Amino acid sequence: MKICIACGMPMQEAAEFACGDTGKDYCVHCARPDGSMQSFEEKKAGMIQFIIKTQGFDKKAAAQMAESSMKKLPAWKEYFV
Amino acid sequence: MQSKRQLQKESTRKKIIEAAYKVYAGQGFTAPTAAIAKEAGVSHGTIFVHFSSLEELQCYLIQDFGNTLGLEIHCLAETGSNTEELLKAHLNALAKHENFYIRLIAEKSLLPEDTQMAFANIQSIMAYHFSKVIEREGQNQAIKNIPLHLMFNTWMGLLHYYLLNKDFFSPDQPLLLRYGPELIGTFAELIKK
Ligand SMILES: [Zn+2]
């Protein structure tokens, strides 16, 4: 099974891939409307917003969580050297 | 191809990991590494051939636990269509490692910060699936108009309260097996319109 390189989500169904294209390495949530992959800043902001919306955490804590999960993902390696 | 020696090394590593799960589930995260070595049937030093430090072993374990849990919830959530089915999937995944999970939530602050973050991100996976199902059901007007995060936190609060008080609720048998259906049914009733 493929894992999204930008957020870590497992991708099985075509609908879970960016543009429904199973050849892509990133998922539908990590794609921009034009199908390209979101930037580091876009993804981080999106993750923070999502954590606040779904779990109600403090903004600073949410940012820490977003960074810690991005640190482990292949798409963002260069941002953590 | 792997040599015989590599295979043996891999199997020892597996033994240590399984032993660590068992020891931490039973004694908590302050258990000495000597107890893990004894359970795995290896010498104390062998543990540190495979993991450079105690911290590394604990971090690996929680990430491994998180990956398995995340994958199970993901696969089950995709097939489940309503809140009850998702919550059932959540509890089924947790039930397999109930005691380990209880130790994890009870002793979170004892763990290294990286490990705590890894654990927080496991909960985010559940929050993601939860929000998807709730939003879908909300569109069908089937669910009360409560902020998403409070709905999720209410579920987690209820679940963790029971788990953290397992000694009172279910001292002699697995808690989720005993109370799971009741917790799910009650929560679903609470959020239904
Ligand atoms: Zn993604």
mmCIF file of C-alpha atoms and ligand atoms in Angstrom:
data_model
loop_
_atom_site.group_PDB
_atom_site.id
_atom_site.type_symbol
_atom_site.label_atom_id
_atom_site.label_comp_id
_atom_site.label_asym_id
_atom_site.label_seq_id
_atom_site.Cartn_x
_atom_site.Cartn_y
_atom_site.Cartn_z
ATOM 1 C CA MET A 1 0.000 0.000 0.000
ATOM 2 C CA LYS A 2 1.193 3.517 -0.781
ATOM 3 C CA ILE A 3 1.592 6.136 1.949
ATOM 4 C CA CYS A 4 1.209 9.825 1.111
ATOM 5 C CA ILE A 5 4.689 11.371 1.171
ATOM 6 C CA ALA A 6 3.318 14.673 2.458
ATOM 7 C CA CYS A 7 0.947 13.665 5.263
ATOM 8 C CA GLY A 8 1.436 9.930 5.878
ATOM 9 C CA MET A 9 -2.090 8.861 5.023
ATOM 10 C CA PRO A 10 -2.416 5.349 3.584
ATOM 11 C CA MET A 11 -3.837 5.435 0.054
ATOM 12 C CA GLN A 12 -5.805 2.509 -1.370
ATOM 13 C CA GLU A 13 -8.779 3.790 -3.375
ATOM 14 C CA ALA A 14 -8.145 5.944 -6.426
ATOM 15 C CA ALA A 15 -10.258 8.655 -4.770
ATOM 16 C CA GLU A 16 -7.640 8.962 -2.029
ATOM 17 C CA PHE A 17 -4.888 9.892 -4.488
ATOM 18 C CA ALA A 18 -4.326 13.402 -5.824
ATOM 19 C CA CYS A 19 -6.475 13.818 -8.968
ATOM 20 C CA GLY A 20 -7.621 10.213 -8.502
ATOM 21 C CA ASP A 21 -4.293 9.227 -10.074
ATOM 22 C CA THR A 22 -2.818 6.135 -8.388
ATOM 23 C CA GLY A 23 0.568 6.988 -9.920
ATOM 24 C CA LYS A 24 0.837 10.027 -7.631
ATOM 25 C CA ASP A 25 2.807 9.848 -4.366
ATOM 26 C CA TYR A 26 0.622 12.301 -2.490
ATOM 27 C CA CYS A 27 -2.999 12.231 -1.469
ATOM 28 C CA VAL A 28 -6.088 14.215 -2.327
ATOM 29 C CA HIS A 29 -5.705 16.294 0.856
ATOM 30 C CA CYS A 30 -2.170 17.331 -0.030
ATOM 31 C CA ALA A 31 -2.992 18.478 -3.550
ATOM 32 C CA ARG A 32 -3.767 22.021 -4.645
ATOM 33 C CA PRO A 33 -6.871 22.620 -6.788
ATOM 34 C CA ASP A 34 -4.636 22.347 -9.887
ATOM 35 C CA GLY A 35 -3.333 18.942 -8.773
ATOM 36 C CA SER A 36 0.216 19.972 -7.800
ATOM 37 C CA MET A 37 1.465 19.204 -4.294
ATOM 38 C CA GLN A 38 1.031 21.826 -1.582
ATOM 39 C CA SER A 39 4.113 23.672 -0.335
ATOM 40 C CA PHE A 40 5.609 23.138 3.125
ATOM 41 C CA GLU A 41 3.978 26.311 4.442
ATOM 42 C CA GLU A 42 0.598 25.488 2.915
ATOM 43 C CA LYS A 43 0.637 21.973 4.331
ATOM 44 C CA LYS A 44 1.729 23.109 7.767
ATOM 45 C CA ALA A 45 -0.957 25.790 7.937
ATOM 46 C CA GLY A 46 -3.561 23.286 6.781
ATOM 47 C CA MET A 47 -2.523 20.752 9.399
ATOM 48 C CA ILE A 48 -2.623 23.318 12.195
ATOM 49 C CA GLN A 49 -6.055 24.467 11.134
ATOM 50 C CA PHE A 50 -7.280 20.895 10.955
ATOM 51 C CA ILE A 51 -5.985 20.000 14.418
ATOM 52 C CA ILE A 52 -7.691 23.049 15.912
ATOM 53 C CA LYS A 53 -10.949 22.326 14.124
ATOM 54 C CA THR A 54 -11.121 18.630 15.008
ATOM 55 C CA GLN A 55 -9.508 18.575 18.468
ATOM 56 C CA GLY A 56 -9.707 22.150 19.717
ATOM 57 C CA PHE A 57 -6.036 22.326 20.746
ATOM 58 C CA ASP A 58 -4.096 25.504 21.437
ATOM 59 C CA LYS A 59 -2.526 27.019 18.322
ATOM 60 C CA LYS A 60 1.048 26.717 19.560
ATOM 61 C CA ALA A 61 0.598 23.075 20.541
ATOM 62 C CA ALA A 62 -1.081 22.340 17.214
ATOM 63 C CA ALA A 63 1.912 23.862 15.404
ATOM 64 C CA GLN A 64 4.282 21.652 17.393
ATOM 65 C CA MET A 65 2.245 18.589 16.484
ATOM 66 C CA ALA A 66 2.164 19.517 12.803
ATOM 67 C CA GLU A 67 5.941 19.990 12.713
ATOM 68 C CA SER A 68 6.625 16.776 14.551
ATOM 69 C CA SER A 69 4.575 14.744 12.094
ATOM 70 C CA MET A 70 6.003 16.536 9.035
ATOM 71 C CA LYS A 71 9.500 15.815 10.309
ATOM 72 C CA LYS A 72 8.943 12.111 9.674
ATOM 73 C CA LEU A 73 7.603 12.469 6.141
ATOM 74 C CA PRO A 74 9.765 12.094 3.026
ATOM 75 C CA ALA A 75 8.305 15.170 1.299
ATOM 76 C CA TRP A 76 9.655 17.588 3.929
ATOM 77 C CA LYS A 77 13.089 16.128 4.785
ATOM 78 C CA GLU A 78 15.005 19.172 3.551
ATOM 79 C CA TYR A 79 13.119 21.462 5.943
ATOM 80 C CA PHE A 80 14.498 19.694 9.008
ATOM 81 C CA VAL A 81 18.237 19.435 8.473
ATOM 82 C CA MET B 1 19.116 -12.269 0.422
ATOM 83 C CA GLN B 2 19.570 -12.094 4.144
ATOM 84 C CA SER B 3 22.269 -14.162 5.760
ATOM 85 C CA LYS B 4 21.504 -16.533 8.577
ATOM 86 C CA ARG B 5 23.082 -14.102 10.970
ATOM 87 C CA GLN B 6 20.917 -11.217 9.796
ATOM 88 C CA LEU B 7 17.804 -13.347 10.145
ATOM 89 C CA GLN B 8 18.810 -14.262 13.655
ATOM 90 C CA LYS B 9 19.398 -10.624 14.505
ATOM 91 C CA GLU B 10 15.975 -9.731 13.125
ATOM 92 C CA SER B 11 14.313 -12.442 15.171
ATOM 93 C CA THR B 12 16.022 -11.287 18.372
ATOM 94 C CA ARG B 13 14.876 -7.738 17.697
ATOM 95 C CA LYS B 14 11.321 -8.967 17.258
ATOM 96 C CA LYS B 15 11.550 -10.880 20.524
ATOM 97 C CA ILE B 16 12.700 -7.759 22.359
ATOM 98 C CA ILE B 17 9.872 -5.685 20.893
ATOM 99 C CA GLU B 18 7.222 -8.240 21.821
ATOM 100 C CA ALA B 19 8.665 -8.540 25.312
ATOM 101 C CA ALA B 20 8.692 -4.765 25.726
ATOM 102 C CA TYR B 21 5.008 -4.547 24.764
ATOM 103 C CA LYS B 22 4.174 -7.183 27.330
ATOM 104 C CA VAL B 23 6.289 -5.761 30.131
ATOM 105 C CA TYR B 24 5.132 -2.166 29.626
ATOM 106 C CA ALA B 25 1.507 -3.269 29.416
ATOM 107 C CA GLY B 26 1.902 -5.103 32.721
ATOM 108 C CA GLN B 27 4.284 -2.878 34.683
ATOM 109 C CA GLY B 28 4.140 0.493 32.978
ATOM 110 C CA PHE B 29 6.883 2.536 31.343
ATOM 111 C CA THR B 30 9.053 2.724 34.438
ATOM 112 C CA ALA B 31 9.727 -1.032 34.183
ATOM 113 C CA PRO B 32 13.480 -1.730 34.123
ATOM 114 C CA THR B 33 15.069 -2.898 30.872
ATOM 115 C CA ALA B 34 16.272 -5.941 32.808
ATOM 116 C CA ALA B 35 12.639 -7.074 33.011
ATOM 117 C CA ILE B 36 12.348 -6.804 29.228
ATOM 118 C CA ALA B 37 15.562 -8.745 28.735
ATOM 119 C CA LYS B 38 14.304 -11.466 31.051
ATOM 120 C CA GLU B 39 10.943 -11.671 29.280
ATOM 121 C CA ALA B 40 12.666 -11.844 25.882
ATOM 122 C CA GLY B 41 15.139 -14.444 27.102
ATOM 123 C CA VAL B 42 18.177 -12.377 26.123
ATOM 124 C CA SER B 43 21.005 -10.798 28.080
ATOM 125 C CA HIS B 44 20.599 -7.219 29.239
ATOM 126 C CA GLY B 45 23.320 -5.969 26.915
ATOM 127 C CA THR B 46 21.602 -7.499 23.884
ATOM 128 C CA ILE B 47 18.805 -4.930 24.127
ATOM 129 C CA PHE B 48 21.305 -2.148 23.567
ATOM 130 C CA VAL B 49 22.779 -3.864 20.548
ATOM 131 C CA HIS B 50 19.380 -3.365 18.914
ATOM 132 C CA PHE B 51 18.358 -0.048 20.455
ATOM 133 C CA SER B 52 20.943 2.550 21.352
ATOM 134 C CA SER B 53 18.962 3.786 24.350
ATOM 135 C CA LEU B 54 15.859 3.173 26.398
ATOM 136 C CA GLU B 55 14.357 6.261 24.802
ATOM 137 C CA GLU B 56 14.890 4.823 21.337
ATOM 138 C CA LEU B 57 13.198 1.569 22.281
ATOM 139 C CA GLN B 58 10.181 3.365 23.763
ATOM 140 C CA CYS B 59 9.876 5.723 20.837
ATOM 141 C CA TYR B 60 10.054 2.844 18.371
ATOM 142 C CA LEU B 61 7.378 0.945 20.281
ATOM 143 C CA ILE B 62 4.897 3.801 20.376
ATOM 144 C CA GLN B 63 5.429 4.591 16.724
ATOM 145 C CA ASP B 64 4.957 0.954 15.829
ATOM 146 C CA PHE B 65 1.807 0.863 17.943
ATOM 147 C CA GLY B 66 0.602 4.085 16.326
ATOM 148 C CA ASN B 67 1.259 2.858 12.800
ATOM 149 C CA THR B 68 -0.659 -0.352 13.392
ATOM 150 C CA LEU B 69 -3.517 1.433 15.105
ATOM 151 C CA GLY B 70 -3.661 4.147 12.454
ATOM 152 C CA LEU B 71 -3.739 1.622 9.650
ATOM 153 C CA GLU B 72 -6.433 -0.487 11.293
ATOM 154 C CA ILE B 73 -8.644 2.505 11.951
ATOM 155 C CA HIS B 74 -8.066 3.793 8.438
ATOM 156 C CA CYS B 75 -8.992 0.502 6.781
ATOM 157 C CA LEU B 76 -12.053 -0.028 8.972
ATOM 158 C CA ALA B 77 -13.185 3.573 8.734
ATOM 159 C CA GLU B 78 -13.205 3.431 4.952
ATOM 160 C CA THR B 79 -15.638 0.529 5.025
ATOM 161 C CA GLY B 80 -17.796 1.876 7.871
ATOM 162 C CA SER B 81 -20.469 4.329 6.904
ATOM 163 C CA ASN B 82 -21.789 5.750 10.166
ATOM 164 C CA THR B 83 -20.586 6.988 13.543
ATOM 165 C CA GLU B 84 -21.346 3.760 15.377
ATOM 166 C CA GLU B 85 -19.315 1.700 12.923
ATOM 167 C CA LEU B 86 -16.351 4.041 13.147
ATOM 168 C CA LEU B 87 -16.399 3.991 16.948
ATOM 169 C CA LYS B 88 -16.623 0.221 16.851
ATOM 170 C CA ALA B 89 -13.543 0.165 14.617
ATOM 171 C CA HIS B 90 -11.767 2.483 17.036
ATOM 172 C CA LEU B 91 -12.506 0.252 20.026
ATOM 173 C CA ASN B 92 -11.676 -2.941 18.132
ATOM 174 C CA ALA B 93 -8.254 -1.564 17.298
ATOM 175 C CA LEU B 94 -7.668 -0.456 20.895
ATOM 176 C CA ALA B 95 -8.991 -3.670 22.410
ATOM 177 C CA LYS B 96 -6.099 -5.649 20.930
ATOM 178 C CA HIS B 97 -3.666 -3.644 23.054
ATOM 179 C CA GLU B 98 -5.919 -2.473 25.841
ATOM 180 C CA ASN B 99 -3.445 -2.640 28.711
ATOM 181 C CA PHE B 100 -0.637 -1.082 26.705
ATOM 182 C CA TYR B 101 -2.934 1.770 25.697
ATOM 183 C CA ILE B 102 -4.036 2.359 29.292
ATOM 184 C CA ARG B 103 -0.382 2.646 30.350
ATOM 185 C CA LEU B 104 0.213 5.023 27.480
ATOM 186 C CA ILE B 105 -2.555 7.455 28.444
ATOM 187 C CA ALA B 106 -1.869 7.154 32.172
ATOM 188 C CA GLU B 107 1.897 7.669 31.943
ATOM 189 C CA LYS B 108 2.131 9.972 28.954
ATOM 190 C CA SER B 109 4.079 12.621 30.839
ATOM 191 C CA LEU B 110 6.858 10.132 31.707
ATOM 192 C CA LEU B 111 7.692 9.606 28.040
ATOM 193 C CA PRO B 112 10.208 11.570 25.976
ATOM 194 C CA GLU B 113 8.704 14.576 24.198
ATOM 195 C CA ASP B 114 9.173 13.091 20.724
ATOM 196 C CA THR B 115 7.291 10.019 21.808
ATOM 197 C CA GLN B 116 4.480 12.088 23.275
ATOM 198 C CA MET B 117 4.164 13.906 19.966
ATOM 199 C CA ALA B 118 4.083 10.633 18.065
ATOM 200 C CA PHE B 119 1.230 9.549 20.285
ATOM 201 C CA ALA B 120 -0.625 12.852 19.820
ATOM 202 C CA ASN B 121 -0.441 12.306 16.090
ATOM 203 C CA ILE B 122 -2.078 8.909 16.451
ATOM 204 C CA GLN B 123 -5.066 10.612 18.036
ATOM 205 C CA SER B 124 -5.166 13.046 15.118
ATOM 206 C CA ILE B 125 -5.700 10.120 12.758
ATOM 207 C CA MET B 126 -8.773 9.126 14.716
ATOM 208 C CA ALA B 127 -9.924 12.755 14.795
ATOM 209 C CA TYR B 128 -9.610 12.858 11.010
ATOM 210 C CA HIS B 129 -11.876 9.846 10.458
ATOM 211 C CA PHE B 130 -14.246 11.048 13.137
ATOM 212 C CA SER B 131 -14.635 14.429 11.448
ATOM 213 C CA LYS B 132 -15.246 12.812 8.061
ATOM 214 C CA VAL B 133 -18.071 10.626 9.338
ATOM 215 C CA ILE B 134 -19.640 13.384 11.444
ATOM 216 C CA GLU B 135 -19.573 15.825 8.551
ATOM 217 C CA ARG B 136 -21.202 13.276 6.295
ATOM 218 C CA GLU B 137 -23.920 12.515 8.801
ATOM 219 C CA GLY B 138 -24.314 16.197 9.631
ATOM 220 C CA GLN B 139 -25.187 16.844 5.990
ATOM 221 C CA ASN B 140 -28.053 14.411 6.343
ATOM 222 C CA GLN B 141 -29.233 16.454 9.330
ATOM 223 C CA ALA B 142 -28.874 13.390 11.550
ATOM 224 C CA ILE B 143 -26.537 14.950 14.117
ATOM 225 C CA LYS B 144 -26.869 17.750 16.647
ATOM 226 C CA ASN B 145 -25.199 21.020 15.897
ATOM 227 C CA ILE B 146 -22.235 20.729 18.296
ATOM 228 C CA PRO B 147 -18.706 21.952 17.414
ATOM 229 C CA LEU B 148 -16.711 19.099 15.891
ATOM 230 C CA HIS B 149 -13.831 19.271 18.364
ATOM 231 C CA LEU B 150 -16.179 19.107 21.339
ATOM 232 C CA MET B 151 -17.924 16.107 19.917
ATOM 233 C CA PHE B 152 -14.582 14.340 19.431
ATOM 234 C CA ASN B 153 -13.291 15.374 22.844
ATOM 235 C CA THR B 154 -16.491 14.154 24.485
ATOM 236 C CA TRP B 155 -15.968 10.722 22.949
ATOM 237 C CA MET B 156 -12.287 10.605 23.911
ATOM 238 C CA GLY B 157 -13.063 11.881 27.403
ATOM 239 C CA LEU B 158 -15.678 9.203 27.975
ATOM 240 C CA LEU B 159 -13.445 6.471 26.596
ATOM 241 C CA HIS B 160 -10.359 7.518 28.556
ATOM 242 C CA TYR B 161 -12.331 7.914 31.792
ATOM 243 C CA TYR B 162 -13.400 4.294 31.598
ATOM 244 C CA LEU B 163 -9.941 3.077 30.593
ATOM 245 C CA LEU B 164 -8.147 5.035 33.316
ATOM 246 C CA ASN B 165 -10.530 3.614 35.897
ATOM 247 C CA LYS B 166 -10.446 0.060 34.645
ATOM 248 C CA ASP B 167 -9.656 -1.122 38.163
ATOM 249 C CA PHE B 168 -13.102 0.064 39.247
ATOM 250 C CA PHE B 169 -15.121 -0.624 36.113
ATOM 251 C CA SER B 170 -13.715 -3.963 35.100
ATOM 252 C CA PRO B 171 -10.930 -5.265 37.335
ATOM 253 C CA ASP B 172 -10.957 -8.835 36.064
ATOM 254 C CA GLN B 173 -11.747 -8.718 32.370
ATOM 255 C CA PRO B 174 -10.998 -6.572 29.330
ATOM 256 C CA LEU B 175 -12.839 -3.291 29.744
ATOM 257 C CA LEU B 176 -13.641 -2.540 26.126
ATOM 258 C CA LEU B 177 -15.150 -5.954 25.601
ATOM 259 C CA ARG B 178 -17.460 -5.348 28.552
ATOM 260 C CA TYR B 179 -18.399 -1.686 28.101
ATOM 261 C CA GLY B 180 -17.658 -0.969 24.434
ATOM 262 C CA PRO B 181 -21.184 -1.476 23.075
ATOM 263 C CA GLU B 182 -22.709 0.559 25.916
ATOM 264 C CA LEU B 183 -20.291 3.464 25.415
ATOM 265 C CA ILE B 184 -20.829 3.522 21.662
ATOM 266 C CA GLY B 185 -24.616 3.274 21.953
ATOM 267 C CA THR B 186 -24.792 6.030 24.552
ATOM 268 C CA PHE B 187 -22.499 8.392 22.671
ATOM 269 C CA ALA B 188 -24.430 7.865 19.432
ATOM 270 C CA GLU B 189 -27.682 8.596 21.280
ATOM 271 C CA LEU B 190 -26.222 11.790 22.771
ATOM 272 C CA ILE B 191 -25.191 13.306 19.447
ATOM 273 C CA LYS B 192 -28.236 12.198 17.444
ATOM 274 C CA LYS B 193 -30.884 14.792 16.635
HETATM 275 ZN ZN ZN C 1 -1.475 13.578 2.081
#
